CSV table of C-alpha atoms and ligand atoms in Angstrom, one decimal:
chain,number,residue,atom,x,y,z
A,1,UNK,CA,-3.2,-13.0,-38.2
A,2,UNK,CA,-2.7,-9.9,-35.8
A,3,UNK,CA,-1.3,-10.8,-32.4
A,4,UNK,CA,-3.0,-10.6,-29.0
A,5,UNK,CA,-2.3,-7.5,-27.4
A,6,UNK,CA,-3.2,-5.7,-23.9
A,7,UNK,CA,-2.4,-2.4,-22.8
A,8,UNK,CA,-0.8,-2.0,-19.3
A,9,UNK,CA,-0.8,1.4,-17.7
A,10,UNK,CA,1.4,2.4,-14.9
A,11,UNK,CA,0.3,5.8,-13.1
A,12,UNK,CA,2.9,6.7,-11.0
A,13,UNK,CA,2.6,9.7,-8.6
A,14,UNK,CA,3.9,12.0,-11.3
A,15,UNK,CA,3.8,10.4,-14.4
A,16,UNK,CA,2.2,7.9,-16.6
A,17,UNK,CA,3.4,5.0,-19.0
A,18,UNK,CA,1.0,2.8,-21.3
A,19,UNK,CA,2.4,0.1,-23.1
A,20,UNK,CA,1.0,-2.2,-25.7
A,21,UNK,CA,2.3,-5.8,-24.5
A,22,UNK,CA,1.8,-9.0,-26.2
A,23,UNK,CA,1.2,-12.5,-24.4
A,24,UNK,CA,5.1,-13.1,-24.3
A,25,UNK,CA,5.2,-9.7,-22.4
A,26,UNK,CA,7.3,-8.0,-24.9
A,27,UNK,CA,6.4,-4.2,-25.3
A,28,UNK,CA,5.4,-3.0,-28.7
A,29,UNK,CA,4.5,0.6,-28.0
A,30,UNK,CA,5.0,3.1,-25.4
A,31,UNK,CA,3.0,6.2,-24.4
A,32,UNK,CA,4.4,8.7,-21.8
A,33,UNK,CA,2.3,11.4,-20.0
A,34,UNK,CA,3.2,13.8,-17.2
A,35,UNK,CA,0.5,13.9,-14.5
A,36,UNK,CA,2.0,16.6,-12.2
A,37,UNK,CA,-0.5,19.1,-11.1
A,38,UNK,CA,-3.6,17.5,-12.9
A,39,UNK,CA,-7.0,17.4,-11.1
A,40,UNK,CA,-9.0,14.2,-11.5
A,41,UNK,CA,-10.8,15.4,-14.6
A,42,UNK,CA,-7.9,16.2,-16.6
A,43,UNK,CA,-6.1,13.0,-15.2
A,44,UNK,CA,-8.8,10.8,-16.7
A,45,UNK,CA,-8.5,12.7,-20.0
A,46,UNK,CA,-4.9,12.3,-20.3
A,47,UNK,CA,-5.0,8.5,-19.1
A,48,UNK,CA,-7.7,7.9,-21.9
A,49,UNK,CA,-5.2,9.7,-24.5
A,50,UNK,CA,-2.4,7.7,-23.7
A,51,UNK,CA,-4.3,4.3,-23.9
A,52,UNK,CA,-5.6,5.4,-27.6
A,53,UNK,CA,-2.2,6.3,-28.4
A,54,UNK,CA,-0.8,2.8,-27.4
A,55,UNK,CA,-3.9,1.1,-28.8
A,56,UNK,CA,-3.4,2.5,-32.2
A,57,UNK,CA,0.2,1.8,-32.4
A,58,UNK,CA,0.1,-1.7,-30.8
A,59,UNK,CA,0.6,-3.7,-34.1
A,60,UNK,CA,-2.3,-6.2,-32.8
A,61,UNK,CA,-5.7,-6.5,-31.5
A,62,UNK,CA,-6.0,-5.0,-28.1
A,63,UNK,CA,-8.2,-6.9,-25.9
A,64,UNK,CA,-8.4,-5.5,-22.6
A,65,UNK,CA,-6.3,-2.6,-20.5
A,66,UNK,CA,-5.0,-3.3,-17.1
A,67,UNK,CA,-4.2,-0.2,-14.8
A,68,UNK,CA,-1.8,-0.1,-12.0
A,69,UNK,CA,-2.7,3.0,-9.9
A,70,UNK,CA,-1.2,4.4,-6.8
A,71,UNK,CA,-4.2,3.9,-4.7
A,72,UNK,CA,-5.8,2.0,-2.0
A,73,UNK,CA,-8.3,-0.1,-4.4
A,74,UNK,CA,-11.5,-1.7,-2.9
A,75,UNK,CA,-11.1,-5.0,-5.5
A,76,UNK,CA,-15.0,-5.9,-4.7
A,77,UNK,CA,-15.9,-2.9,-6.8
A,78,UNK,CA,-12.8,-1.6,-8.7
A,79,UNK,CA,-13.2,1.5,-6.8
A,80,UNK,CA,-10.0,3.9,-6.1
A,81,UNK,CA,-10.8,4.6,-2.6
A,82,UNK,CA,-8.0,7.0,-1.8
A,83,UNK,CA,-4.5,7.8,-3.3
A,84,UNK,CA,-1.7,9.2,-1.6
A,85,UNK,CA,0.1,10.9,-4.2
A,86,UNK,CA,-2.4,11.5,-7.0
A,87,UNK,CA,-5.7,13.4,-7.5
A,88,UNK,CA,-7.8,10.1,-7.6
A,89,UNK,CA,-10.2,9.2,-4.8
A,90,UNK,CA,-13.5,7.9,-4.4
A,91,UNK,CA,-14.2,7.0,-8.0
A,92,UNK,CA,-15.5,3.8,-9.8
A,93,UNK,CA,-12.3,3.9,-11.7
A,94,UNK,CA,-12.6,0.4,-13.5
A,95,UNK,CA,-16.1,1.3,-14.7
A,96,UNK,CA,-15.3,4.9,-15.7
A,97,UNK,CA,-12.4,3.7,-17.9
A,98,UNK,CA,-14.2,0.7,-19.5
A,99,UNK,CA,-17.0,3.1,-20.4
A,100,UNK,CA,-14.6,5.4,-22.1
A,101,UNK,CA,-12.3,3.2,-23.9
A,102,UNK,CA,-14.9,0.6,-24.9
A,103,UNK,CA,-12.8,-2.3,-23.6
A,104,UNK,CA,-12.6,-4.5,-20.5
A,105,UNK,CA,-10.5,-2.8,-17.8
A,106,UNK,CA,-8.8,-4.3,-14.7
A,107,UNK,CA,-7.4,-2.2,-11.9
A,108,UNK,CA,-4.9,-3.2,-9.3
A,109,UNK,CA,-2.3,-1.3,-7.2
A,110,UNK,CA,0.7,-0.1,-9.2
A,111,UNK,CA,3.2,-1.9,-6.9
A,112,UNK,CA,1.0,-5.0,-6.9
A,113,UNK,CA,1.3,-4.8,-10.8
A,114,UNK,CA,5.0,-4.5,-10.7
A,115,UNK,CA,5.2,-7.6,-8.2
A,116,UNK,CA,3.2,-9.8,-10.7
A,117,UNK,CA,5.6,-8.8,-13.5
A,118,UNK,CA,8.7,-9.7,-11.4
A,119,UNK,CA,7.2,-12.9,-10.0
A,120,UNK,CA,5.8,-14.2,-13.7
A,121,UNK,CA,9.1,-13.4,-15.3
A,122,UNK,CA,11.4,-11.2,-13.6
A,123,UNK,CA,13.6,-11.1,-10.5
A,124,UNK,CA,11.3,-13.1,-8.2
A,125,UNK,CA,10.7,-15.9,-10.8
A,126,UNK,CA,10.3,-19.2,-9.2
A,127,UNK,CA,9.9,-17.8,-5.5
A,128,UNK,CA,7.1,-18.6,-3.2
A,129,UNK,CA,7.8,-15.7,-0.9
A,130,UNK,CA,8.7,-12.2,-2.6
A,131,UNK,CA,8.6,-8.7,-1.8
A,132,UNK,CA,8.7,-5.8,-4.2
A,133,UNK,CA,9.2,-2.1,-3.1
A,134,UNK,CA,8.6,0.6,-6.0
A,135,UNK,CA,10.4,3.7,-5.0
A,136,UNK,CA,9.6,6.7,-6.8
A,137,UNK,CA,7.3,9.7,-5.8
A,138,UNK,CA,6.1,7.4,-2.9
A,139,UNK,CA,7.0,3.9,-2.1
A,140,UNK,CA,4.6,1.1,-3.0
A,141,UNK,CA,4.5,-2.5,-1.7
A,142,UNK,CA,3.8,-5.8,-3.3
A,143,UNK,CA,3.8,-9.1,-1.6
A,144,UNK,CA,4.0,-12.9,-3.0
A,145,UNK,CA,3.0,-15.3,-0.3
A,146,UNK,CA,2.7,-18.9,-1.0
A,147,UNK,CA,3.1,-18.1,-4.6
A,148,UNK,CA,0.2,-15.9,-4.8
A,149,UNK,CA,0.0,-12.1,-4.9
A,150,UNK,CA,-1.2,-11.0,-1.5
A,151,UNK,CA,-4.0,-8.3,-1.3
A,152,UNK,CA,-5.6,-8.4,2.0
A,153,UNK,CA,-9.2,-8.7,2.9
A,154,UNK,CA,-10.7,-6.3,0.6
A,155,UNK,CA,-7.6,-5.5,-1.9
A,156,UNK,CA,-6.2,-2.6,-0.3
A,157,UNK,CA,-2.9,-4.5,0.8
A,158,UNK,CA,0.2,-4.4,0.9
A,159,UNK,CA,1.2,-0.9,1.7
A,160,UNK,CA,4.6,-1.5,3.0
A,161,UNK,CA,5.7,2.1,2.2
A,162,UNK,CA,3.7,3.2,5.0
A,163,UNK,CA,5.7,1.0,7.3
A,164,UNK,CA,7.3,3.3,10.3
A,165,UNK,CA,10.7,3.6,10.8
A,166,UNK,CA,11.1,6.8,13.0
A,167,UNK,CA,8.6,7.3,15.6
A,168,UNK,CA,9.3,11.0,15.6
A,169,UNK,CA,10.0,11.1,11.8
A,170,UNK,CA,8.5,13.8,9.3
A,171,UNK,CA,4.7,13.9,8.5
A,172,UNK,CA,4.1,11.4,5.7
A,173,UNK,CA,3.1,12.5,2.2
A,174,UNK,CA,-0.4,13.4,0.9
A,175,UNK,CA,-3.3,11.3,2.3
A,176,UNK,CA,-1.4,9.2,4.9
A,177,UNK,CA,-1.9,10.5,8.7
A,178,UNK,CA,1.1,8.8,10.0
A,179,UNK,CA,4.6,10.1,10.2
A,180,UNK,CA,8.1,8.3,9.9
A,181,UNK,CA,6.7,6.0,7.4
A,182,UNK,CA,9.7,4.8,5.1
A,183,UNK,CA,7.7,6.5,2.3
A,184,UNK,CA,8.2,9.8,4.0
A,185,UNK,CA,12.0,9.2,4.6
A,186,UNK,CA,13.3,7.1,1.6
A,187,UNK,CA,10.9,8.0,-1.4
A,188,UNK,CA,12.4,9.9,-4.5
A,189,UNK,CA,10.5,12.9,-2.7
A,190,UNK,CA,12.5,12.4,0.4
A,191,UNK,CA,15.8,12.0,-1.8
A,192,UNK,CA,15.2,15.4,-3.2
A,193,UNK,CA,14.4,16.9,0.2
A,194,UNK,CA,17.7,15.3,1.5
A,195,UNK,CA,19.8,16.4,-1.6
A,196,UNK,CA,18.4,20.1,-1.0
A,197,UNK,CA,19.7,19.8,2.6
A,198,UNK,CA,23.1,18.4,1.9
A,199,UNK,CA,23.7,21.0,-1.0
A,200,UNK,CA,23.0,23.8,1.4
A,201,UNK,CA,25.2,22.4,4.0
A,202,UNK,CA,28.2,21.7,1.5
A,203,UNK,CA,28.1,24.4,-1.1
A,204,UNK,CA,31.4,23.3,-2.6
A,205,UNK,CA,30.2,19.8,-3.3
A,206,UNK,CA,29.0,18.7,-6.7
A,207,UNK,CA,25.2,18.8,-5.2
A,208,UNK,CA,26.0,22.4,-3.8
A,209,UNK,CA,27.3,23.7,-7.2
A,210,UNK,CA,24.2,22.3,-9.0
A,211,UNK,CA,22.0,24.0,-6.5
A,212,UNK,CA,23.8,27.4,-6.9
A,213,UNK,CA,23.6,27.1,-10.6
A,214,UNK,CA,19.9,26.7,-10.5
A,215,UNK,CA,19.5,22.9,-11.2
A,216,UNK,CA,16.7,21.3,-9.5
A,217,UNK,CA,17.9,18.3,-7.3
A,218,UNK,CA,16.1,15.7,-8.7
A,219,UNK,CA,16.7,11.7,-8.2
A,220,UNK,CA,18.0,11.5,-11.6
A,221,UNK,CA,20.6,14.4,-11.1
A,222,UNK,CA,21.6,13.2,-7.5
A,223,UNK,CA,22.1,9.8,-9.2
A,224,UNK,CA,24.2,11.3,-12.1
A,225,UNK,CA,26.3,13.3,-9.7
A,226,UNK,CA,26.9,10.4,-7.5
A,227,UNK,CA,28.2,8.0,-10.5
A,228,UNK,CA,30.5,11.0,-11.4
A,229,UNK,CA,32.1,10.7,-8.0
A,230,UNK,CA,30.4,13.7,-5.8
A,231,UNK,CA,30.7,12.2,-2.2
A,232,UNK,CA,27.9,14.6,-1.1
A,233,UNK,CA,25.5,13.1,-3.9
A,234,UNK,CA,26.8,9.3,-2.8
A,235,UNK,CA,26.2,10.2,0.7
A,236,UNK,CA,22.3,11.1,0.0
A,237,UNK,CA,22.0,7.7,-1.8
A,238,UNK,CA,23.6,5.9,0.9
A,239,UNK,CA,21.3,7.5,3.5
A,240,UNK,CA,18.3,6.6,1.5
A,241,UNK,CA,19.6,2.9,0.8
A,242,UNK,CA,20.2,2.5,4.5
A,243,UNK,CA,16.6,3.8,5.5
A,244,UNK,CA,15.3,1.4,2.9
A,245,UNK,CA,17.4,-1.2,4.6
A,246,UNK,CA,15.8,-0.7,8.1
A,247,UNK,CA,12.3,-1.1,6.6
A,248,UNK,CA,13.4,-4.2,4.4
A,249,UNK,CA,14.9,-5.8,7.6
A,250,UNK,CA,11.5,-5.7,9.3
A,251,UNK,CA,9.9,-7.2,6.0
A,252,UNK,CA,12.8,-9.8,6.0
A,253,UNK,CA,12.1,-10.7,9.8
A,254,UNK,CA,8.1,-11.0,9.4
A,255,UNK,CA,8.1,-12.7,5.9
A,256,UNK,CA,11.2,-14.5,5.4
A,257,UNK,CA,11.1,-13.7,1.9
A,258,UNK,CA,13.3,-15.4,-0.8
A,259,UNK,CA,13.9,-12.0,-2.8
A,260,UNK,CA,13.1,-8.4,-2.2
A,261,UNK,CA,12.9,-6.7,-5.6
A,262,UNK,CA,13.4,-2.9,-5.6
A,263,UNK,CA,11.8,-0.8,-8.6
A,264,UNK,CA,10.7,2.4,-9.5
A,265,UNK,CA,12.7,5.5,-10.8
A,266,UNK,CA,15.0,5.7,-7.8
A,267,UNK,CA,16.6,2.2,-8.7
A,268,UNK,CA,18.4,3.9,-11.5
A,269,UNK,CA,21.0,4.4,-8.8
A,270,UNK,CA,21.5,0.6,-8.7
A,271,UNK,CA,24.4,-0.6,-6.2
A,272,UNK,CA,24.7,3.0,-4.8
A,273,UNK,CA,21.2,2.1,-3.3
A,274,UNK,CA,21.2,-1.5,-3.0
A,275,UNK,CA,24.6,-1.9,-1.3
A,276,UNK,CA,23.7,0.2,1.8
A,277,UNK,CA,20.1,-1.7,1.9
A,278,UNK,CA,22.0,-5.1,2.0
A,279,UNK,CA,24.4,-3.8,4.5
A,280,UNK,CA,21.7,-2.7,6.8
A,281,UNK,CA,19.6,-5.9,6.4
A,282,UNK,CA,22.8,-7.9,7.3
A,283,UNK,CA,23.1,-5.8,10.4
A,284,UNK,CA,19.6,-5.4,11.7
A,285,UNK,CA,17.5,-8.5,10.5
A,286,UNK,CA,17.4,-11.8,12.3
A,287,UNK,CA,19.2,-14.8,11.2
A,288,UNK,CA,18.8,-17.1,9.2
A,289,UNK,CA,16.4,-14.9,7.4
A,290,UNK,CA,18.9,-12.4,6.7
A,291,UNK,CA,21.2,-14.7,5.3
A,292,UNK,CA,19.1,-16.3,2.8
A,293,UNK,CA,17.3,-13.3,1.4
A,294,UNK,CA,18.5,-11.6,-2.1
A,295,UNK,CA,17.8,-7.9,-2.4
A,296,UNK,CA,17.9,-7.1,-6.0
A,297,UNK,CA,16.8,-4.5,-8.4
A,298,UNK,CA,13.7,-4.9,-10.7
A,299,UNK,CA,14.4,-7.0,-13.8
A,300,UNK,CA,11.9,-4.9,-15.7
A,301,UNK,CA,13.3,-1.5,-14.2
A,302,UNK,CA,10.7,1.3,-14.3
A,303,UNK,CA,8.5,-0.7,-16.4
A,304,UNK,CA,7.7,-3.5,-14.2
A,305,UNK,CA,4.2,-2.0,-13.1
A,306,UNK,CA,3.1,-1.3,-16.8
A,307,UNK,CA,4.0,-4.9,-17.7
A,308,UNK,CA,2.5,-6.4,-14.7
A,309,UNK,CA,-0.8,-4.5,-15.4
A,310,UNK,CA,-0.8,-5.8,-19.0
A,311,UNK,CA,-0.2,-9.4,-17.6
A,312,UNK,CA,-3.1,-9.0,-15.4
A,313,UNK,CA,-5.1,-7.8,-18.1
A,314,UNK,CA,-4.6,-11.0,-20.1
A,315,UNK,CA,-5.7,-13.0,-17.0
A,316,UNK,CA,-9.1,-11.1,-17.1
A,317,UNK,CA,-9.6,-12.0,-20.8
A,318,UNK,CA,-9.0,-15.7,-20.2
A,319,UNK,CA,-11.1,-15.7,-17.2
A,320,UNK,CA,-14.2,-14.0,-19.0
A,321,UNK,CA,-13.5,-16.3,-22.1
B,1,ZN,ZN1,2.6,7.0,5.2
């Protein structure tokens, strides 16, 4: 008998991962797509195509599809109300996808989905209070309070990435009207901006040489240079980790979590990012919360959102059944 499967889809600000997942949260097929520069219509087409690929290669019976999308969602209707970093706004996303795919569809915020995966089977397993930050194109936030995912009154919480860490900081990204948000100052996008600034200031550094060679100073390149020992690249990661730490210190004070889990593409930098974040929390957060909290990388890495979305889709099937 073929096994039960759901498809989990993590739509980041620039790329999509769709995976066929079983009830034990093992992944049987992965489909990747770029979303950069797509308008809403093309975005929907590309998404349907990726889900179909994962479905055909799933090796089982696909029962439902779960989406983690980087959007504020009205959980009463499944509508994506607004997205900071993606061309997805004012659309009945769940209904549109259910009709096009012919499968039950569940939609949640991408960082909420990542939090669910880490809470059920990853770095926040067994915790009653936990925080997730997904650091990629933007910064997503997820919260477990009293053992349950916290979504706010209508499902559009918890946007921890839009916590201000600098009153006079740079304007935030996309649809956010604020400035100095941790998303504007410590996301993968901010990391690339800082890397460019440092490369221009220090043309003889590894970063500077990469820039003059015509390389795009992306998060992965900065991380690679830092691991190779370039102090300029290491300094950029330290700055980003410190800024994350400033925001995390506030979250630690407010929520007294047992664990803060960092996911998203930027966490490939590992301790180069986590070390400065921990040091900043130790300096700035209040005792005793600061002494109890663990700050760790996501167990599921960049796949947390996809796996969480698939896990939520299984819940939906169970509730309907
Ligand atoms: Zn913001």
